[in-house]
Short mmCIF file of C-alpha atoms and ligand atoms in Angstrom, two decimals:
data_model
loop_
_atom_site.label_atom_id
_atom_site.label_comp_id
_atom_site.label_asym_id
_atom_site.label_seq_id
_atom_site.Cartn_x
_atom_site.Cartn_y
_atom_site.Cartn_z
CA UNK R 17 0.09 -0.07 -0.26
CA UNK R 18 1.26 3.55 -0.89
CA UNK R 19 2.11 6.60 1.07
CA UNK R 20 -1.23 8.44 -1.31
CA UNK R 21 -3.24 5.70 -0.24
CA UNK R 22 -4.09 4.98 2.93
CA UNK R 23 -6.42 6.86 3.77
CA UNK R 24 -7.94 8.03 1.52
CA UNK R 25 -9.93 11.28 1.10
CA UNK R 26 -13.29 11.07 -0.03
CA UNK R 27 -12.57 14.57 -2.88
CA UNK R 28 -10.08 11.83 -4.68
CA UNK R 29 -13.33 10.24 -5.57
CA UNK R 30 -14.33 12.62 -7.88
CA UNK R 31 -11.39 14.19 -9.34
CA UNK R 32 -10.47 13.70 -13.50
CA UNK R 33 -8.23 10.24 -15.40
CA UNK R 34 -5.83 13.30 -14.79
CA UNK R 35 -6.40 14.23 -11.23
CA UNK R 36 -6.19 10.98 -10.95
CA UNK R 37 -3.16 9.55 -12.86
CA UNK R 38 -0.88 13.42 -11.35
CA UNK R 39 -1.53 11.82 -7.74
CA UNK R 40 -0.80 8.32 -8.74
CA UNK R 41 3.33 9.90 -10.16
CA UNK R 42 3.42 11.41 -7.10
CA UNK R 43 2.14 9.48 -4.43
CA UNK R 44 5.23 7.20 -6.89
CA UNK R 45 7.39 10.28 -6.78
CA UNK R 46 7.39 9.70 -2.58
CA UNK R 47 7.68 6.26 -3.03
CA UNK R 48 10.94 6.69 -4.24
CA UNK R 49 12.48 9.31 -2.68
CA UNK R 50 15.11 9.03 0.26
CA UNK R 51 13.31 11.70 2.08
CA UNK R 52 10.85 10.45 4.86
CA UNK R 53 7.50 12.19 4.03
CA UNK R 54 4.96 11.53 7.02
CA UNK R 55 1.35 12.75 7.57
CA UNK R 56 0.37 13.20 11.46
CA UNK R 57 -2.77 13.83 12.91
CA UNK R 58 -3.33 17.32 14.74
CA UNK R 59 -3.04 16.82 18.02
CA UNK R 60 -1.00 14.26 19.19
CA UNK R 61 1.14 14.00 16.19
CA UNK R 62 1.14 10.62 15.36
CA UNK R 63 2.39 8.69 12.59
CA UNK R 64 -0.71 8.78 9.78
CA UNK R 65 1.48 7.39 7.34
CA UNK R 66 4.67 7.37 6.73
CA UNK R 67 6.64 7.22 2.88
CA UNK R 68 9.89 3.79 3.04
CA UNK R 69 12.57 5.67 3.35
CA UNK R 70 11.86 5.78 7.69
CA UNK R 71 13.30 2.68 7.10
CA UNK R 72 17.08 3.83 6.18
CA UNK R 73 16.55 7.03 8.25
CA UNK R 74 14.97 5.60 11.58
CA UNK R 75 15.12 1.80 10.96
CA UNK R 76 11.30 1.69 11.49
CA UNK R 77 9.56 -0.08 9.21
CA UNK R 78 5.52 1.43 7.78
CA UNK R 79 3.64 -0.91 10.20
CA UNK R 80 6.08 -0.30 13.20
CA UNK R 81 5.51 3.29 13.66
CA UNK R 82 2.58 4.17 12.52
CA UNK R 83 0.60 5.50 15.54
CA UNK R 84 3.60 5.92 17.35
CA UNK R 85 3.49 10.11 18.51
CA UNK R 86 6.62 11.78 17.48
CA UNK R 87 6.43 13.05 20.90
CA UNK R 88 8.09 10.18 21.77
CA UNK R 89 10.85 9.78 19.48
CA UNK R 90 11.94 13.18 20.12
CA UNK R 91 15.81 14.87 22.33
CA UNK R 92 14.01 15.82 25.43
CA UNK R 93 15.60 19.04 24.73
CA UNK R 94 13.10 18.99 21.66
CA UNK R 95 10.39 18.54 22.50
CA UNK R 96 9.81 21.49 24.73
CA UNK R 97 10.95 23.88 22.26
CA UNK R 98 9.38 22.40 19.37
CA UNK R 99 5.75 22.15 21.44
CA UNK R 100 6.32 25.79 22.07
CA UNK R 101 6.90 26.57 18.05
CA UNK R 102 4.43 23.96 17.34
CA UNK R 103 1.57 25.89 17.06
CA UNK R 104 2.59 28.97 15.32
CA UNK R 105 3.44 26.15 12.79
CA UNK R 106 -0.15 24.39 12.86
CA UNK R 107 -1.95 28.21 12.57
CA UNK R 108 -0.46 30.96 11.52
CA UNK R 109 2.01 30.09 9.01
CA UNK R 110 0.71 26.66 7.78
CA UNK R 111 5.11 26.20 6.62
CA UNK R 112 7.85 24.94 8.86
CA UNK R 113 11.06 24.27 8.79
CA UNK R 114 13.09 23.19 11.54
CA UNK R 115 15.80 20.43 12.84
CA UNK R 116 16.03 18.52 15.50
CA UNK R 117 16.70 15.12 17.07
CA UNK R 118 14.69 11.92 16.62
CA UNK R 119 15.53 9.16 17.85
CA UNK R 120 16.27 6.20 16.10
CA UNK R 121 15.23 2.86 16.53
CA UNK R 122 18.42 1.73 17.51
CA UNK R 123 17.74 4.04 20.21
CA UNK R 124 20.52 6.94 19.25
CA UNK R 125 19.28 9.76 18.42
CA UNK R 126 20.25 11.47 14.22
CA UNK R 127 19.65 15.17 12.98
CA UNK R 128 16.27 15.65 11.07
CA UNK R 129 15.53 18.81 9.03
CA UNK R 130 11.42 18.67 8.44
CA UNK R 131 9.02 20.89 6.21
CA UNK R 132 5.84 21.42 8.16
CA UNK R 133 2.31 22.09 6.19
CA UNK R 134 -0.48 22.13 7.17
CA UNK R 135 -3.42 20.08 5.96
CA UNK R 136 -7.08 21.73 5.75
CA UNK R 137 -10.50 20.42 4.68
CA UNK R 138 -10.97 23.53 2.05
CA UNK R 139 -14.31 23.37 2.87
CA UNK R 140 -14.81 24.07 6.50
CA UNK R 141 -11.04 25.06 7.00
CA UNK R 142 -10.99 22.89 9.54
CA UNK R 143 -7.30 21.11 10.75
CA UNK R 144 -6.92 17.37 9.05
CA UNK R 145 -3.20 16.51 9.64
CA UNK R 146 -0.24 18.27 9.31
CA UNK R 147 2.16 16.68 6.16
CA UNK R 148 6.22 16.50 6.94
CA UNK R 149 9.25 16.12 4.74
CA UNK R 150 11.57 15.16 6.08
CA UNK R 151 15.97 14.28 5.47
CA UNK R 152 19.13 13.15 7.41
CA UNK R 153 21.17 16.11 8.35
CA UNK R 154 23.51 14.94 10.88
CA UNK R 155 26.41 15.38 8.59
CA UNK R 156 25.72 19.02 7.80
CA UNK R 157 25.11 19.59 11.48
CA UNK R 158 28.27 17.54 12.87
CA UNK R 159 30.47 20.02 9.90
CA UNK R 160 28.71 22.61 10.75
CA UNK R 161 29.61 22.08 15.11
CA UNK R 162 32.99 21.21 14.55
CA UNK R 163 33.48 24.72 12.26
CA UNK R 164 32.47 26.23 14.99
CA UNK R 165 34.80 24.65 17.12
CA UNK R 166 37.76 25.36 14.89
CA UNK R 167 36.13 28.76 14.86
CA UNK R 168 36.30 30.05 18.51
CA UNK R 169 39.92 27.86 18.89
CA UNK R 170 40.72 30.17 15.80
CA UNK R 171 39.53 33.22 17.41
CA UNK R 172 40.76 32.16 21.08
CA UNK R 173 44.11 31.30 19.90
CA UNK R 174 47.04 33.77 21.08
CA UNK R 175 48.39 33.07 17.55
CA UNK R 176 47.88 36.44 15.03
CA UNK R 177 45.90 34.96 13.02
CA UNK R 178 44.08 36.75 9.00
CA UNK R 179 43.07 35.86 6.10
CA UNK R 180 44.62 37.12 3.55
CA UNK R 181 42.14 37.49 -0.26
CA UNK R 182 44.32 36.39 -3.46
CA UNK R 183 44.58 40.83 -4.56
CA UNK R 184 46.10 41.14 -0.93
CA UNK R 185 43.01 42.64 1.10
CA UNK R 186 42.94 41.11 5.20
CA UNK R 187 39.55 39.99 5.10
CA UNK R 188 39.48 38.67 8.56
CA UNK R 189 41.31 39.10 11.97
CA UNK R 190 40.86 36.91 14.52
CA UNK R 191 41.10 39.01 18.47
CA UNK R 192 44.60 38.07 19.28
CA UNK R 193 45.33 40.35 15.69
CA UNK R 194 43.39 42.61 16.31
CA UNK R 195 45.02 43.60 20.52
CA UNK R 196 48.14 43.15 18.86
CA UNK R 197 47.64 45.29 15.83
CA UNK R 198 45.38 48.24 17.16
CA UNK R 199 42.95 46.78 15.05
CA UNK R 200 38.80 47.19 15.74
CA UNK R 201 36.43 44.10 15.27
CA UNK R 202 35.37 46.39 11.39
CA UNK R 203 38.58 46.67 10.29
CA UNK R 204 38.46 44.28 7.39
CA UNK R 205 40.13 44.98 4.02
CA UNK R 206 42.50 46.25 4.83
CA UNK R 207 45.88 46.34 2.83
CA UNK R 208 47.69 43.54 3.66
CA UNK R 209 50.62 46.16 4.22
CA UNK R 210 49.01 48.00 6.81
CA UNK R 211 50.01 44.24 9.01
CA UNK R 212 53.77 43.82 8.28
CA UNK R 213 56.45 46.54 8.20
CA UNK R 214 57.55 47.78 5.03
CA UNK R 215 60.79 44.67 4.19
CA UNK R 216 58.30 42.15 5.38
CA UNK R 217 56.50 43.21 3.37
CA UNK R 218 58.53 42.53 0.42
CA UNK R 219 59.15 39.62 1.72
CA UNK R 220 55.41 38.06 1.67
CA UNK R 221 55.68 39.88 -2.20
CA UNK R 222 58.27 38.47 -3.09
CA UNK R 223 58.75 34.68 -1.59
CA UNK R 224 55.92 34.04 0.99
CA UNK R 225 53.35 34.39 -1.00
CA UNK R 226 54.11 33.26 -4.51
CA UNK R 227 55.89 30.13 -2.54
CA UNK R 228 52.42 29.28 -0.53
CA UNK R 229 50.92 30.23 -3.91
CA UNK R 230 53.15 27.64 -5.09
CA UNK R 231 54.12 24.39 -3.11
CA UNK R 232 50.94 25.23 -0.63
CA UNK R 233 52.91 27.15 2.19
CA UNK R 234 55.85 29.21 3.81
CA UNK R 235 57.34 29.73 6.64
CA UNK R 236 59.58 31.89 8.53
CA UNK R 237 60.63 35.21 10.67
CA UNK R 238 58.68 38.00 9.48
CA UNK R 239 58.25 42.01 11.52
CA UNK R 240 54.38 43.00 11.71
CA UNK R 241 53.40 46.01 13.04
CA UNK R 242 51.69 47.74 16.18
CA UNK R 243 50.20 51.54 14.57
CA UNK R 244 48.83 51.45 18.23
CA UNK R 245 51.98 51.03 19.46
CA UNK R 246 54.09 51.88 17.37
CA UNK R 247 56.21 48.67 17.70
CA UNK R 248 57.54 45.68 15.48
CA UNK R 249 56.35 43.03 16.95
CA UNK R 250 58.79 39.89 15.90
CA UNK R 251 57.03 37.12 14.70
CA UNK R 252 57.56 33.36 13.29
CA UNK R 253 55.32 33.13 10.41
CA UNK R 254 53.09 30.21 8.44
CA UNK R 255 51.17 31.68 5.03
CA UNK R 256 48.66 28.81 3.72
CA UNK R 257 47.03 29.18 0.47
CA UNK R 258 43.93 27.32 1.07
CA UNK R 259 42.19 26.61 -2.95
CA UNK R 260 38.66 25.90 -4.44
CA UNK R 261 37.53 22.03 -5.36
CA UNK R 262 38.59 23.65 -9.03
CA UNK R 263 42.39 24.46 -7.79
CA UNK R 264 41.09 28.60 -8.06
CA UNK R 265 43.55 30.03 -6.23
CA UNK R 266 40.97 30.65 -3.17
CA UNK R 267 42.50 33.38 0.19
CA UNK R 268 45.63 33.06 1.73
CA UNK R 269 45.52 32.50 5.29
CA UNK R 270 48.76 33.76 7.52
CA UNK R 271 49.22 32.24 11.90
CA UNK R 272 51.28 34.06 13.47
CA UNK R 273 53.23 33.71 16.59
CA UNK R 274 54.34 36.26 18.57
CA UNK R 275 58.38 36.11 19.84
CA UNK R 276 58.48 39.37 21.36
CA UNK R 277 59.07 37.84 24.62
CA UNK R 278 61.93 34.87 23.32
CA UNK R 279 63.42 37.95 21.60
CA UNK R 280 63.64 39.36 24.72
CA UNK R 281 64.45 36.54 27.14
CA UNK R 282 67.39 35.35 24.67
CA UNK R 283 69.21 38.77 24.31
CA UNK R 284 68.38 38.40 28.38
CA UNK R 285 70.88 35.04 28.10
CA UNK R 286 72.87 36.32 26.28
CA UNK R 287 73.84 39.64 28.29
CA UNK R 288 73.77 37.21 31.00
CA UNK R 289 75.92 34.68 29.25
CA UNK R 290 78.58 37.59 28.49
CA UNK R 291 78.90 38.39 31.94
CA UNK R 292 79.14 34.75 32.40
CA UNK R 293 81.94 35.16 31.50
CA UNK R 294 83.24 38.63 32.13
CA UNK R 295 82.98 37.08 35.45
CA UNK R 296 84.32 34.14 35.39
CA UNK R 297 87.54 35.60 33.66
CA UNK R 298 88.02 37.26 36.50
CA UNK R 299 88.41 34.40 38.76
CA UNK R 300 90.42 33.10 36.99
CA UNK R 301 92.36 35.95 36.54
CA UNK R 302 93.10 35.64 40.44
CA UNK R 303 93.79 31.80 40.21
CA UNK R 304 96.01 33.05 37.26
CA UNK R 305 97.87 36.08 39.08
CA UNK R 306 100.63 33.83 41.32
CA UNK R 307 101.51 32.26 37.87
CA UNK R 308 101.24 35.65 35.60
CA UNK R 309 103.81 37.05 38.28
CA UNK R 310 106.51 34.30 38.23
CA UNK R 311 105.97 34.57 34.33
CA UNK R 312 106.28 38.77 34.49
CA UNK R 313 108.75 37.82 36.85
CA UNK R 314 111.53 35.90 34.60
CA UNK R 315 111.50 38.25 31.37
CA UNK R 316 112.35 41.19 33.54
CA UNK R 317 115.31 39.06 34.95
CA UNK R 318 116.10 38.20 31.93
CA UNK R 319 116.15 41.92 30.79
CA UNK R 320 117.89 43.29 33.87
CA UNK R 321 120.66 40.27 34.08
CA UNK R 322 121.43 41.48 29.85
CA UNK R 323 121.24 44.92 30.93
CA UNK R 324 123.61 44.42 33.82
CA UNK R 325 125.95 42.14 31.92
CA UNK R 326 125.97 44.91 29.19
CA UNK R 327 127.10 47.60 32.15
CA UNK R 328 129.91 45.69 33.20
CA UNK R 329 130.92 45.33 30.00
CA UNK R 330 131.76 49.16 28.74
CA UNK R 331 132.64 49.77 32.09
CA UNK R 332 135.71 47.13 31.95
CA UNK R 333 136.95 48.09 28.13
CA UNK R 334 134.20 50.04 26.77
CA UNK R 335 135.77 49.88 23.11
CA UNK R 336 135.66 46.37 21.91
CA UNK R 337 132.40 46.21 24.21
CA UNK R 338 130.21 48.43 22.09
CA UNK R 339 130.39 45.72 19.23
CA UNK R 340 129.37 42.65 21.58
CA UNK R 341 126.16 44.42 22.92
CA UNK R 342 124.42 44.23 20.29
CA UNK R 343 123.70 40.63 20.86
CA UNK R 344 122.24 41.20 24.62
CA UNK R 345 120.53 44.13 22.90
CA UNK R 346 117.96 42.16 20.53
CA UNK R 347 117.88 39.07 23.62
CA UNK R 348 116.55 42.51 25.18
CA UNK R 349 114.76 43.63 23.14
CA UNK R 350 112.75 39.95 22.82
CA UNK R 351 112.67 39.61 26.82
CA UNK R 352 110.86 42.93 26.94
CA UNK R 353 108.56 41.98 23.77
CA UNK R 354 107.58 38.70 25.34
CA UNK R 355 106.05 40.08 28.80
CA UNK R 356 104.52 42.76 26.89
CA UNK R 357 102.56 39.34 25.59
CA UNK R 358 101.96 37.27 28.53
CA UNK R 359 100.13 41.31 29.84
CA UNK R 360 98.64 40.86 26.19
CA UNK R 361 97.08 37.27 27.12
CA UNK R 362 96.01 37.74 30.82
CA UNK R 363 94.57 41.53 29.20
CA UNK R 364 92.24 39.45 26.17
CA UNK R 365 91.43 36.75 28.81
CA UNK R 366 89.45 39.95 30.86
CA UNK R 367 88.50 41.64 28.26
CA UNK R 368 84.71 41.25 27.09
CA UNK R 369 83.80 39.83 24.22
CA UNK R 370 81.62 37.81 21.28
CA UNK R 371 83.28 34.51 20.53
CA UNK R 372 86.51 35.11 17.51
CA UNK R 373 86.77 31.11 16.40
CA UNK R 374 89.78 30.81 14.68
CA UNK R 375 92.16 28.15 13.33
CA UNK R 376 94.24 26.24 16.01
CA UNK R 377 97.16 23.98 16.85
CA UNK R 378 96.13 22.17 20.32
CA UNK R 379 100.10 21.65 20.62
CA UNK R 380 101.20 24.90 20.19
CA UNK R 381 98.21 26.12 23.19
CA UNK R 382 99.14 23.19 25.12
CA UNK R 383 102.46 24.33 25.46
CA UNK R 384 101.66 27.35 26.17
CA UNK R 385 99.09 26.60 28.61
CA UNK R 386 100.96 24.03 30.08
CA UNK R 387 104.00 26.68 31.02
CA UNK R 388 101.84 29.44 32.24
CA UNK R 389 100.62 26.27 34.94
CA UNK R 390 103.81 25.34 35.83
CA UNK R 391 104.80 27.24 39.43
CA UNK R 392 100.58 26.50 40.41
CA UNK R 393 101.90 22.71 39.01
CA UNK R 394 105.40 23.18 41.76
CA UNK R 395 103.29 25.40 44.49
CA UNK R 396 101.08 21.89 44.88
CA UNK R 397 104.09 19.39 44.69
CA UNK R 398 101.94 18.10 41.15
CA UNK R 399 103.67 16.67 38.18
CA UNK R 400 102.21 18.13 35.07
CA UNK R 401 102.94 15.80 31.90
CA UNK R 402 101.93 16.34 27.90
CA UNK R 403 101.12 12.80 26.53
CA UNK R 404 99.07 14.62 23.46
CA UNK R 405 99.82 12.80 20.73
CA UNK R 406 102.03 14.61 17.82
CA UNK R 407 100.19 14.32 14.90
CA UNK R 408 96.33 16.11 15.86
CA UNK R 409 93.98 17.74 14.09
CA UNK R 410 93.90 21.72 14.58
CA UNK R 411 90.74 22.54 15.61
CA UNK R 412 88.13 25.95 15.70
CA UNK R 413 87.14 27.89 18.81
CA UNK R 414 87.91 30.95 19.54
CA UNK R 415 91.22 30.72 21.93
CA UNK R 416 90.61 32.97 24.39
CA UNK R 417 87.86 30.50 25.68
CA UNK R 418 90.12 27.19 25.22
CA UNK R 419 92.15 28.51 27.11
CA UNK R 420 89.80 29.03 29.83
CA UNK R 421 89.02 25.96 29.96
CA UNK R 422 91.59 23.89 29.93
CA UNK R 423 93.36 25.83 32.06
CA UNK R 424 89.95 25.76 34.97
CA UNK R 425 90.61 22.19 33.25
CA UNK R 426 94.08 21.74 34.14
CA UNK R 427 94.28 23.79 38.49
CA UNK R 428 91.08 22.27 39.38
CA UNK R 429 92.88 19.16 38.68
CA UNK R 430 96.45 20.22 40.34
CA UNK R 431 95.19 20.83 43.48
CA UNK R 432 92.75 18.06 43.74
CA UNK R 433 96.64 16.34 43.64
CA UNK R 434 97.92 18.80 46.52
CA UNK R 435 100.32 16.87 48.56
CA UNK R 436 102.25 18.01 51.13
CA UNK R 437 106.40 19.03 49.19
CA UNK R 438 108.14 15.77 51.17
CA UNK R 439 105.77 12.64 49.15
CA UNK R 440 106.63 11.62 46.14
CA UNK R 441 104.08 13.87 43.67
CA UNK R 442 100.77 13.27 42.27
CA UNK R 443 100.33 13.32 38.26
CA UNK R 444 98.25 15.62 36.24
CA UNK R 445 97.93 15.28 32.61
CA UNK R 446 96.62 15.76 29.01
CA UNK R 447 95.28 13.50 26.81
CA UNK R 448 93.73 13.33 23.25
CA UNK R 449 92.27 11.47 20.31
CA UNK R 450 90.12 12.14 17.41
CA UNK R 451 87.31 9.98 17.04
CA UNK R 452 84.96 8.49 14.18
CA UNK R 453 82.75 11.59 13.84
CA UNK R 454 85.69 13.60 12.94
CA UNK R 455 85.69 15.15 16.74
CA UNK R 456 89.08 15.88 18.66
CA UNK R 457 88.45 14.50 22.53
CA UNK R 458 90.79 16.31 24.79
CA UNK R 459 91.04 14.20 28.30
CA UNK R 460 93.13 16.29 31.50
CA UNK R 461 93.35 13.06 33.75
CA UNK R 462 94.84 12.79 37.72
CA UNK R 463 96.24 11.05 40.03
CA UNK R 464 94.14 12.57 42.59
CA UNK R 465 90.63 11.54 44.80
CA UNK R 466 88.25 11.09 42.23
CA UNK R 467 84.83 12.53 41.68
CA UNK R 468 83.57 14.15 45.35
CA UNK R 469 80.01 13.83 43.73
CA UNK R 470 78.15 12.68 41.39
CA UNK R 471 79.41 13.75 38.46
CA UNK R 472 76.43 15.78 36.61
CA UNK R 473 76.22 17.60 39.93
CA UNK R 474 80.01 18.91 39.49
CA UNK R 475 78.51 20.76 36.83
CA UNK R 476 75.82 22.54 38.28
CA UNK R 477 76.17 26.71 39.29
CA UNK R 478 78.47 27.14 43.22
CA UNK R 479 79.01 23.55 43.22
CA UNK R 480 82.72 23.88 45.29
CA UNK R 481 83.83 21.93 48.36
CA UNK R 482 86.69 24.53 48.21
CA UNK R 483 86.82 26.43 51.18
CA UNK R 484 87.13 29.88 49.31
CA UNK R 485 86.13 27.96 45.87
CA UNK R 486 83.21 30.00 43.92
CA UNK R 487 82.00 26.54 41.84
CA UNK R 488 81.56 28.32 38.54
CA UNK R 489 84.23 27.30 36.84
CA UNK R 490 83.37 23.23 35.58
CA UNK R 491 79.17 25.40 34.65
CA UNK R 492 80.64 27.80 32.57
CA UNK R 493 83.01 25.37 30.97
CA UNK R 494 80.38 22.84 30.16
CA UNK R 495 78.85 26.07 28.21
CA UNK R 496 81.27 27.52 26.26
CA UNK R 497 82.51 24.02 24.73
CA UNK R 498 78.63 23.82 24.10
CA UNK R 499 78.41 26.77 22.24
CA UNK R 500 81.57 25.73 19.69
CA UNK R 501 79.58 22.46 19.58
CA UNK R 502 81.04 20.47 21.95
CA UNK R 503 80.49 18.35 25.13
CA UNK R 504 82.59 18.76 28.18
CA UNK R 505 81.49 15.43 30.63
CA UNK R 506 83.69 14.27 33.73
CA UNK R 507 84.09 10.38 35.45
CA UNK R 508 86.20 8.62 37.88
CA UNK R 509 89.52 6.73 36.25
CA UNK R 510 89.15 2.59 37.40
CA UNK R 511 93.23 3.17 38.41
CA UNK R 512 91.30 7.12 40.78
CA UNK R 513 91.69 10.01 39.88
CA UNK R 514 89.82 11.52 37.77
CA UNK R 515 89.53 12.21 34.17
CA UNK R 516 87.61 15.51 32.47
CA UNK R 517 87.02 15.01 28.52
CA UNK R 518 85.59 17.74 26.00
CA UNK R 519 85.37 17.58 21.73
CA UNK R 520 85.33 19.88 19.55
CA UNK R 521 85.18 19.60 16.48
CA UNK R 522 87.95 19.23 14.17
CA UNK R 523 88.20 21.76 11.56
CA UNK R 524 88.73 20.63 7.91
P1 ADP X 12 85.25 25.57 42.49
O1 ADP X 12 86.29 24.65 41.61
O2 ADP X 12 85.43 27.13 42.55
O3 ADP X 12 85.01 24.95 43.04
P2 ADP X 12 84.62 24.67 40.19
O4 ADP X 12 83.28 24.45 38.98
O5 ADP X 12 86.15 24.27 38.64
O6 ADP X 12 84.33 25.26 40.92
O7 ADP X 12 84.35 22.90 40.75
C1 ADP X 12 83.68 22.76 41.10
C2 ADP X 12 84.41 21.44 41.98
O8 ADP X 12 84.55 19.94 41.07
C3 ADP X 12 85.02 21.10 43.54
O9 ADP X 12 84.70 21.93 44.34
C4 ADP X 12 85.83 19.81 43.15
O10 ADP X 12 84.92 20.18 44.01
C5 ADP X 12 85.14 18.76 42.27
N1 ADP X 12 86.18 19.13 41.10
C6 ADP X 12 86.34 19.61 40.26
N2 ADP X 12 87.58 19.25 39.15
C7 ADP X 12 88.08 17.96 40.58
C8 ADP X 12 89.16 17.20 39.78
N3 ADP X 12 89.97 17.21 38.99
N4 ADP X 12 89.04 16.07 41.03
C9 ADP X 12 88.28 15.81 41.92
N5 ADP X 12 86.78 17.19 42.21
C10 ADP X 12 87.27 17.80 41.33
#
């Protein structure tokens, strides 16, 4: 039986054959339609009849649902809403479309969109029944809900989001972008250059937008511009191109992360680091004072000896002395120059400066340093040894910083091996090798008591076991090594004593 056959209205009996045929075709269409067509009694919305689509949409057979009230199947949250609207549907406008949740036979709810129409007796105008056409709109509603959620996330994101038309006009900005750039909600259709500094806009025009157009996206640093604060905002910018189904460029979106705080923190960290380095050099300076006095004393004594020698010769035999003083004078000049060089090195060491890398021979550098530490070793009754292999690749490093690191490690080793004069001296020595990754590994080893704590603890700032220690040496050394792309580590030697090793990339 078909939906229009059941409860056939009396009027149909009086129809012409053409009208009957038309009705038959309509009934046929209703039977085939994927939309559900149903007839309801006006008071309780009972199903009088329904098209077969009900099975596909709600899971009920036609016979099961006929006689049930639609109110039983509405989602509880929608019933009240529907009842409130029902009078206006039936009695005022006669046609009404609404969207609501309806319970399927298996208990789950599906979203339907229904258009209802009242059928009245043409003679008495009495309300006879309600004709409803319903379709499943779950997918549309779910997509709309997902889009609304996404739009909310985007609107409240802390990133600065803008939509830009292909001809570079800003069509929409989220809250964070409006706040940061000092714009209002109704500030739209702005030219894109209002949002960026001239330099960044040039990069956008020449690189970012063409690349996004060709490859889908672009990422890079840029400067946006806040007119209200009259300042540039450093951002990490992501540009995306969006296309229509037929692959036409529809618009761009730009997502910018404000880097102001990060940039400030970086600058602060850099300044802090420079201050630490400076302080560290001053501290090591103090430790070096004895060594320095010794180093300067030697050339000065030598200069004095040469001068005394010349004086003596002049007093005894003036004639031959004039010929013989040429060589001592040369030595005086060279020795004075050497003293000057030592002072210059110390000045370099204490000066606050950015790392300046150069090609360095470790062999030369280590020889100079061991000379520098000789007096400290003597004072602590420690034997210093250089066990570097003869052939070592050069390293590309900041000379002053590398000296500072090695000096710290050597002085720590010397202090750890301190012994009273009458005992046989303990040893501090240097080793080096290269690994497969092309790095040079340099180690300072000693025969002292070994590490006083977990190796990682020693690298913490202000960790010290010395009464007059500052606990900064290892922390600074590790930072400096890491800035060179290497690593500094400590371990106990199996035979006793400590071993500090660091890596440096070898120069090609
Ligand atoms: P400081 O020398 O001012 O204490 P460091 O950061 O250079 O600061 O060293 C931290 C601590 O690490 C030292 O106090 C010491 O306890 C330990 N240490 C460093 N080198 C050695 C070593 N060669 N042997 C044993 N302990 C060491």
